[in-house]
Structures are given as C-alpha cells and as structure tokens.
Short mmCIF file of C-alpha atoms in Angstrom, two decimals:
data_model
loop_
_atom_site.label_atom_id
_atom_site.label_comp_id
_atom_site.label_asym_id
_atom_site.label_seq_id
_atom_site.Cartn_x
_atom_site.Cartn_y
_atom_site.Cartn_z
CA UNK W 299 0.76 -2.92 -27.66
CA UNK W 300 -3.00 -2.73 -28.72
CA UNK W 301 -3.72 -5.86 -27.14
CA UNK W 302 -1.97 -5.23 -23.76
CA UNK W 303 -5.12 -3.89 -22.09
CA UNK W 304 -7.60 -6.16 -23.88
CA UNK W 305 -5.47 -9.34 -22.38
CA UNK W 306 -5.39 -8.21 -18.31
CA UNK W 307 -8.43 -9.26 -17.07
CA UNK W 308 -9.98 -7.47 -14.28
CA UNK W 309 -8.22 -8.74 -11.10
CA UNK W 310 -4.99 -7.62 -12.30
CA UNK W 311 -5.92 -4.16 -13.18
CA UNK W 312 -5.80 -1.26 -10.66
CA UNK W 313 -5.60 2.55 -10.53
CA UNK W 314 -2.15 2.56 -8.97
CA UNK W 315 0.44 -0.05 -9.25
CA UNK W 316 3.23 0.96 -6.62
CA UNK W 317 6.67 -1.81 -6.84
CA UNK W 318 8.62 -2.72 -3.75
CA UNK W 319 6.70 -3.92 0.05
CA UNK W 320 9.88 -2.16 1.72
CA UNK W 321 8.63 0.91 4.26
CA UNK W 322 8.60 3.45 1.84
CA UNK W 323 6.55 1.53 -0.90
CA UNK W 324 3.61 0.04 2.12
CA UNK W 325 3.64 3.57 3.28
CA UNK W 326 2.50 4.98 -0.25
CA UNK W 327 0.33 2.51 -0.23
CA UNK W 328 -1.67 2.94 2.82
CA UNK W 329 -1.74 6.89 2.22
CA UNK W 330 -3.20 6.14 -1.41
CA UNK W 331 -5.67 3.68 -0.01
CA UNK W 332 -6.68 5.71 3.18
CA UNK W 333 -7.08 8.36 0.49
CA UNK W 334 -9.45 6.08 -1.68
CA UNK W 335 -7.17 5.01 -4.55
CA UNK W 336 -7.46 1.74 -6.08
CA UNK W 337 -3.65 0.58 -5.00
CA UNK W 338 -1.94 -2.81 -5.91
CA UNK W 339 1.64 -3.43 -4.24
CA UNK W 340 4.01 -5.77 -6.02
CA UNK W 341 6.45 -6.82 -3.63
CA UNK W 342 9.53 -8.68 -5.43
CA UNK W 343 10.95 -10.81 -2.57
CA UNK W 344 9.05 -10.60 1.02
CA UNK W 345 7.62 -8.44 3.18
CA UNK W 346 10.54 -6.07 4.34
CA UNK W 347 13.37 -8.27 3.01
CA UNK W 348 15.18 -5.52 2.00
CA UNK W 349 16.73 -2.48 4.06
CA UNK W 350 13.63 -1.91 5.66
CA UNK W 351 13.79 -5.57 7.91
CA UNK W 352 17.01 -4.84 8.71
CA UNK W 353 17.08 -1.28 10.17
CA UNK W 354 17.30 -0.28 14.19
CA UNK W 355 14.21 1.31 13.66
CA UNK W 356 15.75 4.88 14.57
CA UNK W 357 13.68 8.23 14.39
CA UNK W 358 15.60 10.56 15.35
CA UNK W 359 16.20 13.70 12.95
CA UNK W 360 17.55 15.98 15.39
CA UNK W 361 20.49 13.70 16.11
CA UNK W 362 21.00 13.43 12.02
CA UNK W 363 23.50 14.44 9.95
CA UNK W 364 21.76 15.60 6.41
CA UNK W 365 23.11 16.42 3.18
CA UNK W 366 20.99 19.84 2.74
CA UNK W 367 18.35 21.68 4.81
CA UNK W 368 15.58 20.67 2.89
CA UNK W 369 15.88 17.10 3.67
CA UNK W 370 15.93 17.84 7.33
CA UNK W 371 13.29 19.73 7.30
CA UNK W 372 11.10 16.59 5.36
CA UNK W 373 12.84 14.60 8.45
CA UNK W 374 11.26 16.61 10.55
CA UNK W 375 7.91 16.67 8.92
CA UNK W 376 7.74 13.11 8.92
CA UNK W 377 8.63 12.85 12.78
CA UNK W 378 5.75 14.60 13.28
CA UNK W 379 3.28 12.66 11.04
CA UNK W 380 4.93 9.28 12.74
CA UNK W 381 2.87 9.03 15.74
CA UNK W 382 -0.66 10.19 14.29
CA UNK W 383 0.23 7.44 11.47
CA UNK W 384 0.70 4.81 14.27
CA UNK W 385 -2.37 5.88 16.13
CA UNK W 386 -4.49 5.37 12.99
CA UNK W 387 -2.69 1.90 12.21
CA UNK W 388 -3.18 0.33 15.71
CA UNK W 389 -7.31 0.75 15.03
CA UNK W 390 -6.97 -1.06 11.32
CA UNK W 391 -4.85 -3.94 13.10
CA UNK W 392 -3.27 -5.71 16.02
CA UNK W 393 0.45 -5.53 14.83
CA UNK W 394 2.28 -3.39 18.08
CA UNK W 395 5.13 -1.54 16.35
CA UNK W 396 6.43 -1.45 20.00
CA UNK W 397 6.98 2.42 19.94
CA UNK W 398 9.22 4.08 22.00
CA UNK W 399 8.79 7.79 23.19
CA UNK W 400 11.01 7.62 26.04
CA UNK W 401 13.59 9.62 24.03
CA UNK W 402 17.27 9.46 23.06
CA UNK W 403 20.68 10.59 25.20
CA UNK W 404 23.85 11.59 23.80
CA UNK W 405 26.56 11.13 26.64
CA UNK W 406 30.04 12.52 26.81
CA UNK W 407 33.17 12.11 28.40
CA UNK W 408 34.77 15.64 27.80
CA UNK W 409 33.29 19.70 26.69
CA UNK W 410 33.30 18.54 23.03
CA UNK W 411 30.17 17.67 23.01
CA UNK W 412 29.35 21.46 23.86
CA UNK W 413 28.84 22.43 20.43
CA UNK W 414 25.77 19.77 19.80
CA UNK W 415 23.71 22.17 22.12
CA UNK W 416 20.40 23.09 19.92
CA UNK W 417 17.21 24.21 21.09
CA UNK W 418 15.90 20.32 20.87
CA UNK W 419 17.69 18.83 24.25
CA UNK W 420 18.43 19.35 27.46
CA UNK W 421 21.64 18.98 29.37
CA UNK W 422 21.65 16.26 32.11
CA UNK W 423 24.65 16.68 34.84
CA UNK W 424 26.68 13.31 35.72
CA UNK W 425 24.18 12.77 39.19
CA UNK W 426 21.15 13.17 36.52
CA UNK W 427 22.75 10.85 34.02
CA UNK W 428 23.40 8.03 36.36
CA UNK W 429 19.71 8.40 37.91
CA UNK W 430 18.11 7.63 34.53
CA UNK W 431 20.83 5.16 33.10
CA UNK W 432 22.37 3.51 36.18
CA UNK W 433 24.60 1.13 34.17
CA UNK W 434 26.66 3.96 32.25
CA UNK W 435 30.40 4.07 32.09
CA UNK W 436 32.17 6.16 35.33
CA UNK W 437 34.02 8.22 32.73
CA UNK W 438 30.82 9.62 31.45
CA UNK W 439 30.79 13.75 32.40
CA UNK W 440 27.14 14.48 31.68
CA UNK W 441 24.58 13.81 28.50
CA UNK W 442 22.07 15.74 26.36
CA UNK W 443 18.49 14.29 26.50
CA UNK W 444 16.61 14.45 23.29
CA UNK W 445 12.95 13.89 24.75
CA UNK W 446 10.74 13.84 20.92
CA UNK W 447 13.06 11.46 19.24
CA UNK W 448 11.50 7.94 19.05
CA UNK W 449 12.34 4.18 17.45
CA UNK W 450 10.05 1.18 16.85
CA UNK W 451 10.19 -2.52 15.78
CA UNK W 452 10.49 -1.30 11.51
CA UNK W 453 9.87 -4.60 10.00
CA UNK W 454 6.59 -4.42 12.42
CA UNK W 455 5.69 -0.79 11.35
CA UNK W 456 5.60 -2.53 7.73
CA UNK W 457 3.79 -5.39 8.05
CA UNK W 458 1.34 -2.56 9.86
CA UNK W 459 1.42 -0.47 6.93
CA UNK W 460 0.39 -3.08 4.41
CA UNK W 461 -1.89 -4.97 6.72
CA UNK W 462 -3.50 -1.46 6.66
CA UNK W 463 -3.37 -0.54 3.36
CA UNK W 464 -5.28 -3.86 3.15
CA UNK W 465 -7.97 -3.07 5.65
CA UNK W 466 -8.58 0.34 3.40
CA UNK W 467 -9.25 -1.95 -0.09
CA UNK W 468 -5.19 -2.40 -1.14
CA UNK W 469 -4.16 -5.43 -2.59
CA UNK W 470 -0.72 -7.11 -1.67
CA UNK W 471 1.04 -9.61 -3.74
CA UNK W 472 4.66 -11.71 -2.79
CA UNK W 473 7.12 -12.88 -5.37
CA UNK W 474 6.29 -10.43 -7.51
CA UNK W 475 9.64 -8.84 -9.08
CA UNK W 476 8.70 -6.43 -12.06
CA UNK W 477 10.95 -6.95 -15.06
CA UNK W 478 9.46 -4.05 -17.50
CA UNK W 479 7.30 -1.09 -17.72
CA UNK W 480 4.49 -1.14 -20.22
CA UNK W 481 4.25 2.76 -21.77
CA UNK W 482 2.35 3.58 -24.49
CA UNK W 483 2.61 6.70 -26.08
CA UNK W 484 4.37 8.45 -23.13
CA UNK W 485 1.77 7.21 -21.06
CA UNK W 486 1.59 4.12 -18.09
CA UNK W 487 -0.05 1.25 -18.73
CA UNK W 488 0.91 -1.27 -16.39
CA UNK W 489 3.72 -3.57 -15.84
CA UNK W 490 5.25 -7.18 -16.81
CA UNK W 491 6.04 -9.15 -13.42
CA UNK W 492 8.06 -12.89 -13.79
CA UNK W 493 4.03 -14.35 -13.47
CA UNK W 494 2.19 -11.95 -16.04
CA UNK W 495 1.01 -8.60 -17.27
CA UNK W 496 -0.52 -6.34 -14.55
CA UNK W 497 -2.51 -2.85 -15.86
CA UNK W 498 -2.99 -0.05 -14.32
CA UNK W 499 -3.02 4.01 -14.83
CA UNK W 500 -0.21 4.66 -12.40
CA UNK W 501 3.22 3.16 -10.99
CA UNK W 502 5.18 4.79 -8.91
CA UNK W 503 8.60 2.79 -8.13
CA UNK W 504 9.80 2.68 -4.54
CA UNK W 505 12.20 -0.71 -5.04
CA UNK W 506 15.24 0.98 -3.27
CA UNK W 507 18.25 -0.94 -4.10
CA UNK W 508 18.98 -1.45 -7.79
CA UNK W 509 15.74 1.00 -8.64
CA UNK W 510 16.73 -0.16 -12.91
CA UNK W 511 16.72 -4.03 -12.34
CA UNK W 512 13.94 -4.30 -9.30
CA UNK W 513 11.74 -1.65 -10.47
CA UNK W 514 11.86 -2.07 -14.04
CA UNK W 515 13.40 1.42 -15.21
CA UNK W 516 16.33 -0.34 -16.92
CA UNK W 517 13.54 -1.27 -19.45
CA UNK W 518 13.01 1.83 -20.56
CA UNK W 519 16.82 3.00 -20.47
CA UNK W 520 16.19 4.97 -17.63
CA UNK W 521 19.55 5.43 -15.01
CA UNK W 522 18.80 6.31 -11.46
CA UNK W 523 21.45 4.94 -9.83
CA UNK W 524 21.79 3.64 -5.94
CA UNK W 525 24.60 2.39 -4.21
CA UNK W 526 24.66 -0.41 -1.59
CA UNK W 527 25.94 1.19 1.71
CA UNK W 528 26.31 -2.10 3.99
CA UNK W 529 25.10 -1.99 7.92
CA UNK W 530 26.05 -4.40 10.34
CA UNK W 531 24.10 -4.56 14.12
CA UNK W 532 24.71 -7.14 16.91
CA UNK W 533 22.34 -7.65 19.20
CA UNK W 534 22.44 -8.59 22.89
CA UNK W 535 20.28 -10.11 25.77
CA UNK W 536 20.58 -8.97 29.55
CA UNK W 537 17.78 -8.47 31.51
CA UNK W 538 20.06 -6.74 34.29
CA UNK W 539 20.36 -4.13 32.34
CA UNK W 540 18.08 -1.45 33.05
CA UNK W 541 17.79 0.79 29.70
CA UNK W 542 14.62 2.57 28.72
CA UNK W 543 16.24 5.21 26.42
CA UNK W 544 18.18 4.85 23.59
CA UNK W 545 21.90 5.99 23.37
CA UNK W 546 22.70 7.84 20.93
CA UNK W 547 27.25 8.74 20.11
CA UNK W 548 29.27 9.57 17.50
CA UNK W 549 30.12 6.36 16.60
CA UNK W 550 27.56 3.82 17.91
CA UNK W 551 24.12 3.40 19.10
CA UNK W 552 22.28 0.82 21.39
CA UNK W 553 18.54 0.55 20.97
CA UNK W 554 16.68 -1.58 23.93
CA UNK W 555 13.63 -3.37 22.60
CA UNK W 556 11.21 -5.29 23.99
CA UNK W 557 11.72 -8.73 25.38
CA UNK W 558 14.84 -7.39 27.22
CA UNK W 559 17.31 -6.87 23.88
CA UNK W 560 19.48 -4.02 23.12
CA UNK W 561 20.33 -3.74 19.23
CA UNK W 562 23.64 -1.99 19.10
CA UNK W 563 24.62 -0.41 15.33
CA UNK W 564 25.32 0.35 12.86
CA UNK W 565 28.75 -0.32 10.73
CA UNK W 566 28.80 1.72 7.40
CA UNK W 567 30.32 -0.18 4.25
CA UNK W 568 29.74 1.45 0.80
CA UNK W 569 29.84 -0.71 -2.39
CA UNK W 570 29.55 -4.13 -0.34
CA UNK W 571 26.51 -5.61 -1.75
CA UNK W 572 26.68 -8.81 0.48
CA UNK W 573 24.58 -9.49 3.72
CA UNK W 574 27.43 -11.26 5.54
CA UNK W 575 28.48 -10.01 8.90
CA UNK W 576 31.87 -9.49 9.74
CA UNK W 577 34.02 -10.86 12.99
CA UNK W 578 36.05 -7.37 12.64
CA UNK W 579 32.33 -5.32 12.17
CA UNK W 580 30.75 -7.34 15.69
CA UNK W 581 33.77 -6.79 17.70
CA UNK W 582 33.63 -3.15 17.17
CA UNK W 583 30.43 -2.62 17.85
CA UNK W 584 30.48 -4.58 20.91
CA UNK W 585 33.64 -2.83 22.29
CA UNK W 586 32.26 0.74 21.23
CA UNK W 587 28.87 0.14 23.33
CA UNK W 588 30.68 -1.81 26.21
CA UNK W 589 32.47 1.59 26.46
CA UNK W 590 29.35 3.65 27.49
CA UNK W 591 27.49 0.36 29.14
CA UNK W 592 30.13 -1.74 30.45
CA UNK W 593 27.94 -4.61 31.84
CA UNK W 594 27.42 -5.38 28.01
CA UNK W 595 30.31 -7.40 28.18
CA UNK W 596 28.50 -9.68 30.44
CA UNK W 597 24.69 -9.54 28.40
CA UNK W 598 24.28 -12.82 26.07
CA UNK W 599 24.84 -12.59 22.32
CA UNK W 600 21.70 -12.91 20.83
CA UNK W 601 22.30 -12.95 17.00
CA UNK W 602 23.43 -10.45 14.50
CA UNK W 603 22.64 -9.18 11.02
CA UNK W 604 23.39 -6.97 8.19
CA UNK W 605 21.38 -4.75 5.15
CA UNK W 606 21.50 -2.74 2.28
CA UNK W 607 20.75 0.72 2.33
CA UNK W 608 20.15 2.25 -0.62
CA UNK W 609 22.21 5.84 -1.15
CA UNK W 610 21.66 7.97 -4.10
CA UNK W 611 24.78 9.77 -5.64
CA UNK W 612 24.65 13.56 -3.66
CA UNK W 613 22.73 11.63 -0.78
CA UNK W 614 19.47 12.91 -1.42
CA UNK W 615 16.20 10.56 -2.01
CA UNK W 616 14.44 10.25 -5.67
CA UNK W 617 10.49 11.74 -4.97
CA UNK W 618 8.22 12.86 -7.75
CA UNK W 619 7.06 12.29 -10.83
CA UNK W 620 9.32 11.72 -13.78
CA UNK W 621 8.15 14.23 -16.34
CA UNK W 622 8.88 11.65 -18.98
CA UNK W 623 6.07 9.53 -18.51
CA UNK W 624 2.78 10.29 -17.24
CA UNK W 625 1.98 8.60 -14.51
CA UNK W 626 5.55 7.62 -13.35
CA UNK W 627 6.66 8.42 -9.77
CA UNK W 628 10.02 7.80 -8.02
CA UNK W 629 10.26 7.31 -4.73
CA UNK W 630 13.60 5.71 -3.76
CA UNK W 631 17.23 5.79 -2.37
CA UNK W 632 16.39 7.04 1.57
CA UNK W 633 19.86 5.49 2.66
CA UNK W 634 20.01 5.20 6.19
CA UNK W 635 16.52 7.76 6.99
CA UNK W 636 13.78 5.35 5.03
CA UNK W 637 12.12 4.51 8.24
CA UNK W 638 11.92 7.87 9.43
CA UNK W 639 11.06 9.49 6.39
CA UNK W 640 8.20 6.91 4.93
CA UNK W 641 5.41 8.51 6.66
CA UNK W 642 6.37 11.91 5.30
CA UNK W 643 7.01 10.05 1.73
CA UNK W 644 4.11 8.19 1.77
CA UNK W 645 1.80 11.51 2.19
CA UNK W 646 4.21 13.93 -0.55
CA UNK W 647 3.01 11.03 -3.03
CA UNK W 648 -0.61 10.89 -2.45
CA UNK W 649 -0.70 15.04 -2.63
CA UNK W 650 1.70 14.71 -5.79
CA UNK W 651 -1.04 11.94 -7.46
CA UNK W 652 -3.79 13.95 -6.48
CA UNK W 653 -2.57 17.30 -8.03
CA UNK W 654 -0.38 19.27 -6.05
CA UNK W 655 3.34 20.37 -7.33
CA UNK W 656 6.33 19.78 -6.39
CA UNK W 657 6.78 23.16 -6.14
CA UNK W 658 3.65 23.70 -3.81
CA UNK W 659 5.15 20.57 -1.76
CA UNK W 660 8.55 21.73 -1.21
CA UNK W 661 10.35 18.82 -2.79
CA UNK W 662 12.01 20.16 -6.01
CA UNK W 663 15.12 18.96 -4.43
CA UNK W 664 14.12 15.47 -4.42
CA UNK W 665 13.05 15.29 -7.98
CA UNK W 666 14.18 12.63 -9.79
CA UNK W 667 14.91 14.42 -13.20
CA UNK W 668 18.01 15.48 -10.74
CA UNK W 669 19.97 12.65 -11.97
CA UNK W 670 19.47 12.39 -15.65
CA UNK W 671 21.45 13.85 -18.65
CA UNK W 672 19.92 15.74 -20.82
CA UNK W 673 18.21 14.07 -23.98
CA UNK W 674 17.20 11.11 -21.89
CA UNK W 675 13.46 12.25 -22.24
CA UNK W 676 12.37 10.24 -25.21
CA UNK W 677 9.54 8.27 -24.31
#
C-alpha cells in the first residue's frame, strides 16, 4: 500500500472524492465546492441515470408520509433550503429547473379527507375548486390547497447541481464505477475505479442503489443494505387541459410540466429490480388520474418510464460518517424523498466534514452505524 500515493499523479488526487452523480451525490458536491473543498465526483453510469432521472420531481413534505419525526423535520429543512439553492444555481448556469411554486391540492369526494386538516393548507369549497382547476371530476366535494409545496424538472436540478459544483472548482467524471476503497491504517486514501487509482483524503458514498457493489463498501465487508422499490409514471400531452397545480391523492398524483405534459405517478413495487413498465402499472395510473381529470382520457400518450428507488431496511436514509474509517461518509438510501431531501443532505455533509456532530446536527437517527452488527468495526 506504500506505493498507492506515490503512483496517483496529481490530476487524480483531490481533497474529497464523493461516488455517485445521482441528486444527492451533485448536491454534496456543490455544497463542498461552494464551501471551498477540493471535490471530485465519480459518477458510475450517467448523469442522473439512476432514481434521480426518473423521479416526478415532487417536494412536498407536508403531504408525506415519514417513518419518524426526525426525518420530517430534515424534509422540512430541506424545503426550505430548496429555493435559496435554486436562486444561487440559476447565477452559476443557464440550466431552468422549471420550478413550480404554484402549490399542490388534495381533492376529495367525501368528509374523509377531514382528518388531513394541519396548520399547512387551506380548505377550498367545490365553487373554489372548480375556479382554479376547471377540468376536475363533478364528484369532487371540495380540496385542501397546500400553497409552499413545490416540484421541478429533477434530472434538470442535477445537471444544475454539477454544472455548479463545476463553476465553484469541482471536477466531474462519467463511466466511472468504483470497485474498492483504498484504507490504510483506518484511514481513506482514495479509491480504485474500472480506469485507475484515484487519491484523495475523503469519500463519502452517495451511490444509492446497491451502496456495497456501486460504492465500493462490499470491499471492505461492509453491509448497508438497500432495496429496489420499483416506480412506474405515464405521462400525457393535452394542451386543453388547463393545470397549473399539482394534484396531490391517496393513491395517485399528476404533475403538469412545461411544454404542456402532465406526469401522472407513481406505482410502488418492492424487490423488482427491473426498469420495465408494466401494461397492468399504466392502466392504473391512467384510470386513477382520469378519475379526478376526466378529459385525460382524451390527452395523447406521450411515453412512460420506470426507476429504482433506493429504501433502507426501517425506511430511514444512511447520513454521517462511519466511525470505522476516518474520512468515510454515507449518504444513501432516500427512497422515494432524495429529491426533496438533497439540498438539506448536501449541507448536513459539508457541516459534518467541516467539524460539526451529528449530535450538534440533529441526525443521530440517520447514522449509518444504525445498520451494522456489532464487531463489524475492524478496519
């Protein structure tokens, strides 16, 4: 191992090396570079090739279901970060992450929807509802309006993010996959990609699906385990359609984005690890939002798609250091919230690099020691 340092020659050495060019890994790496660290990104595939591409782009944490408070309180800290983050973006490049802030609306057709009420919304009567959307269903009996919550164009709000990082001094590299770690005496010392030895003081792992093949863990025997939860969305062209906000039920959504589409989402299928999209998963999505907007039936099929999200076993994401290996850091296994949250995750690791605790951050929760027996710590 002596001679791993002495072999790397300058251009592939770099304070921090952070793995995977999904949301959550570009958004470390802009907050490291805006923050003045030397910052190399090794993407394995393509930019946002993962979950991240394939996501409707949905920030909306008061509509959320989480696991435990904490997380939706980092939800909601990361809501809040989103729009300052976008400001900052738009002046370090052109990409439009077509952001919209016209809010989300929950309609209903009965009083069950009565206990949703929270102190985030306001209640639109059926004359109010059909003012603002004029193509909803006649069955609908009212709506609550969620005014903060927002959704953009994700695989834009990447390419952003790393386009950014790169204004601030980041390097980006492609067709990188990482296949080991390099430690040395319980210390980081860079990584072993399919093209070469990188070097570096740092790495913090945000890879998302499979974190021990794609991010190199399984090298070092370390299990944090993810499990392929797969999402299929449809979506649809009508330019009759007047929709500004985005609906927001039980059981379906419909997103309008620019260019006159509406993305309508999202099936849920754990342990299926393929990207195929199903006749049975289409159909019900199109029937479900054809119930709330019946002129969908007449919009044109535009094309359809399906990702990967990347669940953790209790449903919480990995984020810290692992106190195995100086200079490790997790950051992995959002599930379905990876676009909301990387704004918030991006920032917890640049305060956790530069000093701060876990503690002092409020993510013990998230650690990733969570996850591993005891007696795995032998590095």
């Amino acid at each position: 191992m002596q001679d791993y340092e002495q072999n790397v020659d300058t251009a592939r050495r770099s304070e921090f090396i952070v793995v995977g060019g999904g949301i959550i890994g570009s958004a470390i790496a802009y907050f490291l570079a805006r923050d003045g660290k030397d910052v190399l990104l090794l993407e394995g595939e393509g930019m946002a090739s993962g979950a991240s591409g394939a996501a409707a782009g949905m920030l909306a944490p008061h509509l959320e279901s989480f696991a435990v408070p904490a997380l939706k309180n980092l939800a909601e800290r990361s809501l809040k970060l989103i729009k300052p983050l976008i400001d900052d973006l738009s002046a370090l490049t052109p990409i439009d992450v077509a952001l919209n802030s016209a809010g989300f609306v929950s309609p209903f057709m009965n009083d069950s929807m009565e206990s949703m009420k929270t102190d985030y919304q306001e209640y639109w009567n059926p004359l109010k509802l059909r003012r603002e959307i004029p193509p909803i269903c006649d069955q609908a009996e009212g709506a609550y309006y969620y005014p903060d919550q927002l959704q953009l164009l994700p695989a834009q709000l990447n390419r952003a993010l790393i386009d950014g990082a790169r204004v601030k001094g980041a390097r980006y590299l492609e067709q990188q996959p990482v296949v080991s770690l390099n430690i040395r005496n319980g210390n980081v010392c860079g990584v072993e990609t399919s093209t070469g030895s990188y070097a570096c003081d740092n790495i913090i792992i945000a890879s998302g699906l499979g974190l021990g093949i794609r991010g190199g863990l399984s090298s070092l025997g370390i299990d944090l385990p993810t499990v392929a939860v797969k999402g299929e969305i449809v979506a649809v062209y009508s330019p009759e359609i007047r929709l500004d906000y985005t609906i927001y039920t039980h059981d379906v959504y419909l997103v309008p984005k620019p260019g006159g589409e509406i993305w309508i989402g999202a099936t849920s299928l754990p342990f299926h690890n393929d990207k195929t999209v199903s006749v049975k998963g289409i159909l019900q999505l199109l029937q479900k939002g054809s119930k709330w907007i019946p002129q969908l039936e007449h919009a044109a099929y535009a094309r359809c798609w399906a990702g990967l999200r990347p669940q953790t076993i209790d449903g919480l994401p990995y984020i810290g250091q692992y106190k195995g290996i100086t200079g490790l850091y997790i950051a992995a296994g959002h599930y379905r919230n990876g676009i909301l949250l990387s704004a918030v995750t991006g920032e917890m690791i640049s305060r956790l690099v530069a000093g701060e605790s876990e503690e002092e951050l409020g993510i013990t929760e998230f650690s990733p020691m969570r996850s591993l027996e005891k007696g795995r710590l032998v590095h």
